[in-house]
Every structure is written in C-alpha cells, then in structure tokens.
C-alpha cells in the first residue's frame, strides 16, 4: 500500500484593508546593475502624493512584522525557534533587518485575518490571496492596500526583488500584473503553485477494468458525456458510479472558464484555449448547457448519481469529498493540481483495503486566469515604514531554500527508521527525512503553516512526498504552469459594483437551481432562466462585456 500524507490544497481569501500613507524620505542610491524584472509593467504611476522616488528609504535594523496564515495551531516555543532560525539565515545572507512572525488569526478564519491586520497597524507584509468574498488581490491594489513593486519611477522589483518573478511562468506574471491605485503593474508576490486551472476527471481505473473496459475506452469518449452510460451500467463497485460537483462537471463538459466565481457568467473556450475569442456569456442560457442537464437527468433517473449531490451546500460538498476520498466511484470530477491523483489514490487504498489505481484524465489544457493564479500571495502593506527591507525579505523567501523550508515546514526534526520501514520521529520533530524525502510527523511539533501561502515552485521547499512520491512536486508544478495557455482575459477581473444588485440576484438564482439541475435531479430549467431574466442577467452580461472590451482597448 502506498505511503503518503494528504496535501491540503486549500482555497484562501485575502484581506480587506484601509491603506496607510507611505512615509516620505530621501531615496537610497539604486543598486548596481539591477537585473531586469520579469513581467514589469511600464505604465506611469498615478500617485497624488510625493514623487515615488522620495517615498522609500532604507531602515537599517528594521524589525519586519510578517503576517502569515496558519493551517492549524501554532506553538509559541516552536514559533520562537523558527523565528530565530529565520533571522539567523537573514543575517547570513547579508540582510540588515529581522522578522517578527504574526498570525492572521485561526486557520482558515478569514474574518480573523481582517481583524489581525487592523490590530497590527504596523504590519509590513500581509497575505494577498484572491479567494475573498469582499476584497481580492485586484481590489485591494485599487484601494491602495498594497505597495506597487514595479513602478518605473522607482522599481522595487529591479532594485530589491529580482528573484520574485525571475523564474515565474508567464501565465502567473500576467495574472499578477493588474490595475491598482498606482497604475497597471505588480502589487505583490504571487506565489507559483497550483496557479493555473485544468479541468478533468479522476478515474478509478481498477473499477473500470473490473467493469470490462480500459482507460483508452474512456479516453475515446471523455468529451462526450452522453456516451458514458455503458461504463456506469457495468460498474461493479459502490452504488453510484458518477461522483460529481455539478458546477464543476458543467464547466468541464462545456469547456467554460468562470467569471467572478461559479456565478451566472462564463467564458466559452475553444478546444485550443489559445484560439478563444473572449466573450462574456450567460453560461446557463446556452444550448450546450441545456443538452448537458438533459443527459444528467437520464443518469440521475438511472441511479448513477448520489441524490445527496443534488442538495446545495454542505450536503453536496460532503458527499462528494467523502466518496472521492474513499475511492467510491468510477468517474469523479476534479479541478486539478499536479500530483493530486496520488493523494486520492493512497486515500482510496487505505479506505478500501486494497491497491486502487486512481488516474487523472484531463479534459483540456491548463489555462491561466487572474482568478486562479492569484490564489496565494504576499504583499508589502502600504503602511510599512520598511518597504525596501520588506521587498528584500520577499526576495529571500522566493530564492532561498533554507528560509522557504523553515517557514513552510518548521525546524527539521530527527527521524529513525525501524527494520520494517516504519518512520519514527522524535517528540519535538516537525519533519524528518527518509531516503532523501521529507515526511511529516504526526503532531508537526506545533508548526502548522499553510505551506503554499509562503513558498511555491520558484522557492522549492523540500518535497513532502504526498502529491509526488518521487520528490518531483515542484518540478511538476513548474512544468505544468509553464505549459499553460494564458487567455486574453488574464489580468482582468469583473467589477460587479455597477450592477451589484442585479448580480447578487442572479447569483441567488444560481444558488437556488444550478446544483439540482447539474446533478440531474431537477427539470426546472425554464423557471431558472425566468428568474435569471427577472434578476437582470442581460444587464450583468452587458456590463461585464463592456468592462472586458475596455480592458482590451487599454492593453
């Protein structure tokens, strides 16, 4: 049975803040021969305060408050030990500053993050995640929450942060380049991880073979859901062969990239996304969607879909996750991150008590958009009095493996291996290395950092062996991101403010109908469309399309 640990691939929110004014001072001399920053924008600054070259001055001996997001409880003694080790490493690298680690509240408690920033008004570096119900990376940049890093009048990336985007894939750089209060540019360090989107299917190949088919049989019809019935009819596993998140299945089958979350809008992609002529559509009013829900009604009536997955909210989500983790399916939807099939494979092995081969079957190529690539990042807070040192620290985080490992994994513990191969960790060990691969201990010694919130593929923390057993986790992420197609819409996000009332009403209609329709449990399509029309879907589409055309014209 495969030995692995589960990777938390979480979706995070960012902060809603009010910016503080930057301090005015005399700028330091530029660094000698600064390298060119990758993806730096050349739009002029629009600040109405002092010239930007007068805003930043070195602050020797600064203590930077660095806010990070934990994934669980953080032990004070362990935090102190990690902080000391990080500061020792900063000194070794020649940095004339130290850091103080500040937590953003409880794990995944995003309201706590907002409160934590307000309490720590002298914060220097803050999370800049995109998955927020109120303020995302783009909006916070417009509000003046973050310092622009690549302003041509004083390019902080060139002078102090050349490694932040030096090796980052083009799709991620494009997503990081946004419209902010100081013009179009880069306002944070977008961490390269599962930074692009690829839709497809997890296939229980073991069950598929037991049903009398091969993986090639599914590959041949993967893009035509109406031809899957023979697989389901022959399934010899659990009760329901199709395990789905209905909204994800719709996007996968119909090749739709969402706009502003899983709401009423979408972008229909060509088979080759590079050829996509971006047009904002009402995603539920298409003939493809009507055909999709018709097929799903047949599958639901035949008993191929768990009825719980037709109930919006926790019931549907819990059913999907439980059955996926147990390997209790033939075909399951998946928003992919490289190697996640290894996690679900091992989980199925443990649940079923036998070796189960879970494989990934992509429905399309990886696609980069601003909504997905900004899922994890850090930014320099506009109120920081140590902007230069903050950028220098981010540069170290993006380039130095020692600091990356310390912050993402804690202090390396000791480990022994018994004769039977069992890994035994010391009581105070957070991680241990076995055969060159680092593995988690059970209690992680009080260090429960959301590792993807501090390091990514460009800083290459030690692989944990959970998503890639051969230790190639980061290499796979880099290759996957590099192969992504960046849509023309990358860099644009819909501002719903001009049509907020109509948009919210449309979203409410989606919440009411879409899960039941996509699972096949409902036939209320006409009622759904009537409510969308009454809510003002046409005005929402028109506004989104107008905003996108303005974005294109300004390129």
XYZ file of C-alpha atoms in Angstrom:
555
model
C 0.000 0.000 0.000
C 1.319 3.374 -0.861
C 2.603 5.554 1.973
C 1.638 9.169 1.708
C 0.206 12.071 3.571
C -2.670 14.194 2.461
C -1.937 17.534 0.901
C -4.136 20.428 1.875
C -4.828 22.302 -1.352
C -6.890 24.989 0.138
C -8.601 27.943 -1.366
C -7.885 31.062 0.552
C -9.270 34.552 0.863
C -7.337 37.824 1.067
C -7.714 40.862 3.246
C -9.977 43.916 3.215
C -7.995 46.857 4.410
C -7.707 50.623 4.501
C -4.299 51.777 3.300
C -1.988 53.904 5.391
C 0.128 56.624 3.823
C 3.712 55.681 2.973
C 6.470 57.631 4.737
C 8.214 60.421 2.888
C 12.019 60.357 2.809
C 15.034 60.589 0.547
C 15.518 57.590 -1.707
C 18.683 55.474 -1.423
C 21.115 55.123 -4.293
C 19.996 52.490 -6.830
C 21.564 49.043 -6.662
C 24.458 48.483 -9.048
C 23.411 46.934 -12.349
C 19.994 45.753 -11.160
C 18.642 42.813 -13.202
C 15.586 43.356 -15.333
C 12.376 42.366 -13.576
C 10.320 39.774 -15.422
C 6.867 40.998 -16.428
C 7.290 44.504 -15.043
C 4.694 46.918 -16.383
C 5.659 50.289 -17.835
C 2.558 52.316 -17.033
C 3.249 55.574 -15.197
C 2.413 55.959 -11.549
C -0.769 57.808 -10.694
C 0.036 58.655 -7.073
C -1.039 62.129 -5.969
C 1.469 62.205 -3.084
C 5.211 62.924 -3.232
C 7.192 61.511 -6.188
C 7.658 57.809 -5.628
C 11.450 58.077 -5.648
C 11.125 60.138 -2.468
C 8.898 57.684 -0.640
C 11.291 54.901 0.313
C 14.441 54.944 2.385
C 16.499 52.130 3.853
C 15.708 51.380 7.501
C 18.743 49.542 8.936
C 17.915 47.253 11.836
C 14.200 47.197 10.993
C 12.027 44.532 12.602
C 9.531 43.491 9.946
C 6.115 42.283 11.043
C 5.362 39.446 8.615
C 1.788 38.169 8.699
C 1.310 34.557 7.575
C -1.692 32.248 7.547
C -1.501 29.086 9.662
C -3.192 25.796 8.835
C -3.709 24.828 12.465
C -2.459 25.536 15.972
C 0.913 27.272 16.270
C 3.051 26.531 19.333
C 4.750 29.593 20.855
C 8.043 27.822 21.586
C 8.213 26.390 18.077
C 7.390 29.804 16.613
C 10.231 31.348 18.610
C 12.659 28.681 17.408
C 11.637 29.101 13.771
C 11.807 32.901 14.026
C 15.341 32.732 15.445
C 16.450 30.347 12.710
C 14.958 32.590 10.003
C 16.651 35.671 11.444
C 19.978 33.843 11.658
C 19.634 32.973 7.999
C 18.734 36.563 7.054
C 21.969 37.686 8.717
C 23.936 35.016 6.836
C 22.507 36.383 3.575
C 23.592 39.919 4.483
C 20.216 41.343 5.447
C 20.232 44.272 7.866
C 16.824 43.514 9.369
C 14.956 40.828 11.297
C 11.387 39.499 11.174
C 8.642 39.023 13.711
C 6.015 36.475 12.677
C 2.388 37.490 13.166
C -0.512 35.117 12.551
C -3.602 36.062 10.600
C -5.984 34.528 13.111
C -7.230 30.961 13.310
C -6.653 28.533 10.493
C -8.930 29.440 7.554
C -10.699 32.053 9.691
C -10.653 34.828 7.152
C -12.556 37.362 9.234
C -9.817 36.926 11.828
C -7.301 37.879 9.137
C -9.025 41.221 8.617
C -9.105 41.854 12.348
C -5.474 40.828 12.781
C -4.330 43.385 10.210
C -6.390 46.128 11.843
C -4.907 45.328 15.248
C -1.367 45.153 13.865
C -1.393 48.542 12.206
C 2.392 48.495 11.901
C 2.357 45.364 9.736
C 4.856 45.195 6.867
C 3.997 42.064 4.857
C 0.470 40.683 4.608
C -1.285 37.827 2.785
C -2.598 38.837 -0.636
C -4.882 35.970 -1.587
C -7.609 36.152 -4.214
C -10.331 33.955 -2.774
C -12.247 36.526 -0.776
C -15.915 37.297 -0.692
C -15.216 41.005 -0.376
C -11.662 42.017 -1.252
C -9.360 40.182 -3.612
C -5.810 40.984 -4.722
C -7.036 43.226 -7.531
C -9.493 45.172 -5.401
C -7.031 45.685 -2.556
C -4.463 47.033 -5.029
C -7.032 49.512 -6.328
C -7.854 50.538 -2.766
C -4.206 51.340 -2.036
C -3.693 48.474 0.403
C -0.501 47.261 -1.280
C 2.688 48.923 -2.479
C 3.238 48.704 -6.228
C 6.509 46.834 -6.697
C 7.384 47.643 -10.311
C 6.636 51.338 -10.678
C 9.043 52.564 -13.393
C 9.744 55.717 -11.352
C 11.235 53.569 -8.589
C 11.212 49.886 -9.485
C 11.408 47.956 -6.243
C 11.466 44.649 -8.098
C 14.527 45.597 -10.095
C 16.395 47.087 -7.164
C 15.499 44.769 -4.315
C 13.360 41.865 -5.563
C 14.751 40.480 -8.825
C 14.006 36.885 -7.797
C 10.300 37.405 -7.057
C 9.359 36.834 -10.683
C 12.708 35.870 -12.158
C 11.686 32.250 -12.785
C 7.912 32.534 -12.661
C 5.853 31.269 -15.598
C 4.407 33.838 -17.983
C 0.805 32.992 -17.052
C 1.435 33.807 -13.388
C 3.292 37.045 -14.178
C 0.379 38.089 -16.389
C -2.069 37.380 -13.565
C -0.003 39.397 -11.099
C 0.002 42.449 -13.404
C -3.182 44.307 -12.526
C -4.741 47.762 -12.352
C -4.057 49.340 -8.977
C -4.050 52.780 -7.391
C -0.548 53.441 -8.783
C -1.247 52.310 -12.337
C -1.053 48.932 -14.019
C 1.665 46.801 -12.523
C 2.654 44.191 -9.953
C 1.402 44.765 -6.406
C 2.521 41.590 -4.658
C 4.446 38.352 -4.776
C 2.045 35.876 -6.345
C 3.357 32.511 -5.217
C 3.637 29.975 -8.009
C 1.891 26.751 -7.026
C -1.361 25.346 -8.484
C -1.554 28.650 -10.271
C -3.448 27.654 -13.391
C -6.668 25.713 -13.879
C -7.151 22.378 -15.572
C -10.454 20.557 -15.526
C -10.874 16.843 -15.981
C -11.665 13.562 -14.279
C -10.334 11.226 -11.658
C -10.945 7.726 -12.997
C -10.913 4.623 -10.830
C -9.046 2.519 -13.384
C -9.234 -0.567 -11.178
C -13.037 -0.384 -11.170
C -13.082 0.457 -14.883
C -11.160 -2.722 -15.706
C -13.419 -4.745 -13.393
C -16.351 -3.408 -15.455
C -14.757 -4.771 -18.635
C -13.273 -1.572 -20.076
C -9.862 0.023 -20.453
C -8.720 3.557 -19.785
C -8.416 4.008 -23.558
C -12.146 3.293 -23.851
C -12.921 6.232 -21.564
C -10.316 8.471 -23.193
C -12.050 7.961 -26.544
C -15.348 9.419 -25.295
C -14.235 11.636 -22.421
C -15.514 14.765 -24.164
C -18.986 13.331 -24.850
C -20.788 12.713 -21.579
C -23.764 11.182 -23.375
C -21.594 8.144 -24.219
C -20.655 7.239 -20.643
C -23.742 5.147 -19.874
C -22.122 1.748 -20.737
C -19.414 2.355 -18.124
C -21.970 3.180 -15.451
C -24.215 0.235 -16.273
C -21.315 -2.217 -15.910
C -19.896 -0.706 -12.700
C -19.297 -3.371 -10.044
C -18.185 -1.100 -7.201
C -20.354 1.000 -4.912
C -23.864 2.230 -5.514
C -23.135 5.392 -7.513
C -20.543 5.296 -10.324
C -20.579 9.060 -11.019
C -19.193 11.247 -8.216
C -19.599 14.926 -9.028
C -19.584 18.544 -8.080
C -22.351 19.519 -10.532
C -20.998 23.006 -11.249
C -17.509 21.630 -11.934
C -18.901 18.940 -14.216
C -20.812 21.588 -16.190
C -17.669 23.688 -16.667
C -15.663 20.615 -17.651
C -18.148 19.194 -20.132
C -18.906 22.571 -21.706
C -15.331 23.927 -21.541
C -16.311 27.030 -19.570
C -13.997 29.289 -17.608
C -15.948 31.018 -14.888
C -16.069 34.780 -14.408
C -16.206 36.076 -10.831
C -16.631 32.653 -9.290
C -19.220 29.991 -10.019
C -21.887 32.575 -10.745
C -24.014 33.376 -13.779
C -21.183 34.409 -16.141
C -18.609 32.442 -18.100
C -16.175 32.365 -20.999
C -16.685 29.560 -23.512
C -13.271 28.278 -24.580
C -12.276 26.844 -27.929
C -10.822 23.322 -27.984
C -7.499 25.133 -28.079
C -7.910 27.919 -25.496
C -5.278 29.987 -27.285
C -7.826 30.389 -30.092
C -10.595 31.532 -27.763
C -12.316 34.751 -28.771
C -13.162 36.031 -25.314
C -16.836 36.822 -24.973
C -18.679 37.017 -21.679
C -21.783 34.823 -21.796
C -24.722 33.900 -19.620
C -23.399 30.395 -19.078
C -26.741 28.768 -18.259
C -28.595 30.037 -21.321
C -26.587 28.095 -23.901
C -27.706 25.100 -25.943
C -24.710 23.165 -24.581
C -25.943 23.628 -21.037
C -29.462 22.530 -21.933
C -28.044 19.383 -23.574
C -25.846 18.703 -20.550
C -28.668 18.842 -17.997
C -30.827 16.653 -20.232
C -28.168 13.913 -20.192
C -27.756 14.306 -16.428
C -31.484 13.868 -15.871
C -31.207 10.463 -17.528
C -28.214 9.478 -15.407
C -29.909 10.616 -12.214
C -33.079 8.692 -13.053
C -30.965 5.569 -13.692
C -29.466 5.828 -10.202
C -25.929 6.705 -11.264
C -25.706 9.892 -9.151
C -25.827 10.163 -5.361
C -29.026 12.129 -4.535
C -27.110 13.969 -1.808
C -25.067 15.637 -4.539
C -28.177 17.435 -5.778
C -28.602 19.303 -2.473
C -26.767 22.655 -2.400
C -24.322 23.459 0.350
C -22.676 21.165 2.871
C -24.664 18.053 1.934
C -23.484 18.038 -1.676
C -19.904 19.001 -0.810
C -19.613 16.410 1.961
C -20.986 13.610 -0.204
C -18.573 14.434 -2.992
C -15.491 14.638 -0.755
C -16.344 11.537 1.270
C -16.837 9.322 -1.760
C -13.803 10.751 -3.585
C -11.531 10.137 -0.609
C -12.874 6.604 -0.224
C -12.376 5.744 -3.896
C -16.105 5.023 -4.030
C -16.710 5.923 -7.677
C -15.893 5.106 -11.267
C -15.566 8.671 -12.597
C -15.225 11.800 -10.466
C -14.866 15.474 -11.328
C -11.635 17.240 -10.410
C -10.122 20.715 -10.590
C -6.565 19.525 -10.978
C -3.283 20.311 -9.281
C -0.259 18.237 -10.323
C 0.002 15.030 -8.344
C -3.333 15.222 -6.540
C -4.284 11.860 -8.035
C -1.518 10.338 -5.900
C -3.178 11.686 -2.760
C -6.594 10.320 -3.732
C -5.054 7.039 -4.867
C -3.447 6.492 -1.458
C -6.632 7.577 0.310
C -8.649 5.034 -1.690
C -6.095 2.321 -0.908
C -6.499 2.971 2.803
C -10.297 3.162 2.663
C -10.824 0.063 0.519
C -8.026 -2.053 1.949
C -6.544 -2.832 -1.444
C -4.419 -1.228 -4.126
C -6.651 1.033 -6.225
C -5.302 2.855 -9.252
C -6.738 6.360 -9.482
C -5.645 8.180 -12.642
C -6.042 11.721 -13.934
C -7.711 12.215 -17.323
C -7.559 15.866 -18.431
C -10.471 17.331 -20.367
C -8.475 20.338 -21.580
C -5.075 22.004 -21.322
C -4.034 24.123 -18.306
C -5.392 27.664 -18.538
C -4.107 30.722 -16.706
C -6.554 33.341 -15.476
C -6.280 36.087 -12.897
C -8.906 34.496 -10.668
C -6.985 31.245 -10.246
C -3.340 32.307 -10.412
C -3.739 34.765 -7.545
C -4.850 32.128 -5.057
C -1.780 32.617 -2.885
C 0.444 35.622 -2.407
C 2.156 38.102 -0.113
C 2.314 41.883 -0.444
C 4.007 44.869 1.177
C 1.424 46.755 3.181
C 1.030 50.388 2.186
C 1.589 51.480 5.775
C 5.004 49.834 6.049
C 7.877 52.060 7.150
C 10.381 49.471 5.901
C 9.352 48.950 2.289
C 12.866 48.269 0.990
C 13.588 45.666 3.670
C 10.167 44.083 3.085
C 10.904 43.609 -0.611
C 14.346 42.260 0.254
C 12.768 39.695 2.575
C 10.236 38.613 -0.045
C 13.143 38.223 -2.445
C 14.889 35.922 0.046
C 11.699 33.939 0.551
C 11.414 33.451 -3.206
C 15.025 32.412 -3.709
C 16.463 30.887 -0.544
C 15.559 27.272 0.148
C 16.620 27.478 3.804
C 14.139 30.238 4.640
C 11.482 28.575 2.489
C 11.853 25.278 4.337
C 11.892 26.925 7.760
C 8.678 28.883 7.222
C 6.762 26.168 5.393
C 7.920 23.163 7.423
C 9.370 24.331 10.720
C 12.571 23.128 12.346
C 13.726 19.840 10.888
C 13.402 17.089 13.455
C 15.175 13.788 13.858
C 13.907 10.522 12.496
C 14.847 6.880 12.690
C 13.630 4.027 10.535
C 12.812 0.682 12.108
C 13.662 -2.588 10.408
C 10.177 -2.833 8.930
C 10.488 0.614 7.374
C 8.331 2.406 9.945
C 9.277 6.074 10.363
C 9.734 7.112 13.991
C 10.035 10.816 14.822
C 11.366 12.429 17.947
C 8.778 14.132 20.166
C 9.915 17.590 19.100
C 10.269 16.811 15.401
C 8.162 18.670 12.892
C 9.519 16.872 9.855
C 12.050 14.179 9.131
C 13.911 12.979 6.050
C 13.727 9.387 4.865
C 15.562 8.328 1.722
C 16.026 11.957 0.746
C 12.330 12.809 1.004
C 10.918 14.841 3.878
C 7.860 13.428 5.647
C 5.532 14.961 8.193
C 5.403 13.687 11.727
C 2.065 13.151 13.374
C 1.914 16.276 15.527
C 4.142 18.567 13.457
C 5.511 19.876 16.769
C 3.201 22.860 16.884
C 4.151 24.181 13.446
C 1.090 24.086 11.217
C 1.816 26.571 8.475
C -0.169 26.677 5.237
C 2.986 25.977 3.250
C 1.541 27.139 -0.085
C 0.888 30.519 1.494
C 4.589 31.183 1.971
C 6.522 29.286 -0.685
C 5.894 27.937 -4.145
C 7.594 26.288 -7.046
C 10.129 29.076 -7.510
C 11.405 28.733 -3.947
C 11.077 24.942 -3.886
C 10.507 23.862 -0.320
C 11.525 20.288 0.379
C 9.013 17.901 -1.249
C 6.879 16.093 1.292
C 6.249 13.008 -0.795
C 2.488 13.428 -0.524
C 1.488 14.577 -4.006
C 4.603 13.290 -5.790
C 6.165 10.169 -4.249
C 9.448 10.665 -6.122
C 10.004 14.156 -4.741
C 9.227 15.921 -8.023
C 6.377 18.034 -6.650
C 7.780 21.441 -7.513
C 9.274 20.372 -10.825
C 5.843 19.159 -11.886
C 4.214 22.418 -10.778
C 6.712 24.476 -12.776
C 6.300 22.354 -15.904
C 2.522 22.444 -15.616
C 2.365 26.214 -15.148
C 4.834 26.791 -17.976
C 2.625 24.821 -20.377
C -0.480 26.844 -19.509
C -2.322 28.970 -22.031
C -2.933 32.497 -20.765
C -6.310 33.667 -22.043
C -6.564 37.190 -23.420
C -8.680 37.932 -20.351
C -5.816 37.216 -17.933
C -5.238 40.351 -15.899
C -8.925 41.267 -15.919
C -11.489 40.670 -13.196
C -15.121 41.725 -13.318
C -16.050 44.670 -11.078
C -19.654 43.907 -10.143
C -20.196 47.244 -8.371
C -22.095 48.973 -11.241
C -24.638 46.115 -11.376
C -24.279 44.711 -7.885
C -27.984 44.393 -7.109
C -28.685 42.534 -10.346
C -25.564 40.403 -9.991
C -26.458 39.395 -6.427
C -29.981 38.493 -7.538
C -28.601 36.381 -10.381
C -26.190 34.667 -8.000
C -29.112 33.857 -5.715
C -30.927 32.200 -8.623
C -27.801 30.173 -9.421
C -27.564 29.045 -5.802
C -31.217 28.027 -5.899
C -31.221 25.992 -9.109
C -27.789 25.132 -10.543
C -26.723 22.252 -8.264
C -30.006 20.389 -8.650
C -30.045 20.946 -12.425
C -26.413 19.935 -12.893
C -26.858 16.724 -10.916
C -29.891 15.742 -12.991
C -32.288 15.846 -10.040
C -34.246 18.837 -11.329
C -36.073 19.707 -14.543
C -36.807 23.309 -13.516
C -34.739 24.858 -16.294
C -37.420 27.254 -17.533
C -38.086 28.522 -14.031
C -34.338 29.057 -13.537
C -33.973 31.108 -16.704
C -37.097 33.124 -15.883
C -35.614 34.079 -12.522
C -32.269 34.968 -14.124
C -34.029 37.231 -16.615
C -36.116 38.870 -13.912
C -32.978 39.379 -11.830
C -31.298 41.285 -14.658
C -28.883 38.799 -16.210
C -28.850 40.710 -19.516
C -27.637 43.896 -17.827
C -24.963 41.933 -15.946
C -23.663 40.337 -19.146
C -23.656 43.689 -20.938
C -21.723 45.362 -18.125
C -19.161 42.570 -17.919
C -18.639 42.573 -21.674
C -18.254 46.364 -21.723
C -15.666 46.198 -18.940
C -13.762 43.487 -20.775
C -13.750 45.428 -24.053
C -12.408 48.473 -22.184
C -9.698 46.257 -20.684
C -8.757 45.000 -24.154
C -8.702 48.506 -25.598
C -6.353 49.700 -22.856
C -3.765 46.984 -23.490
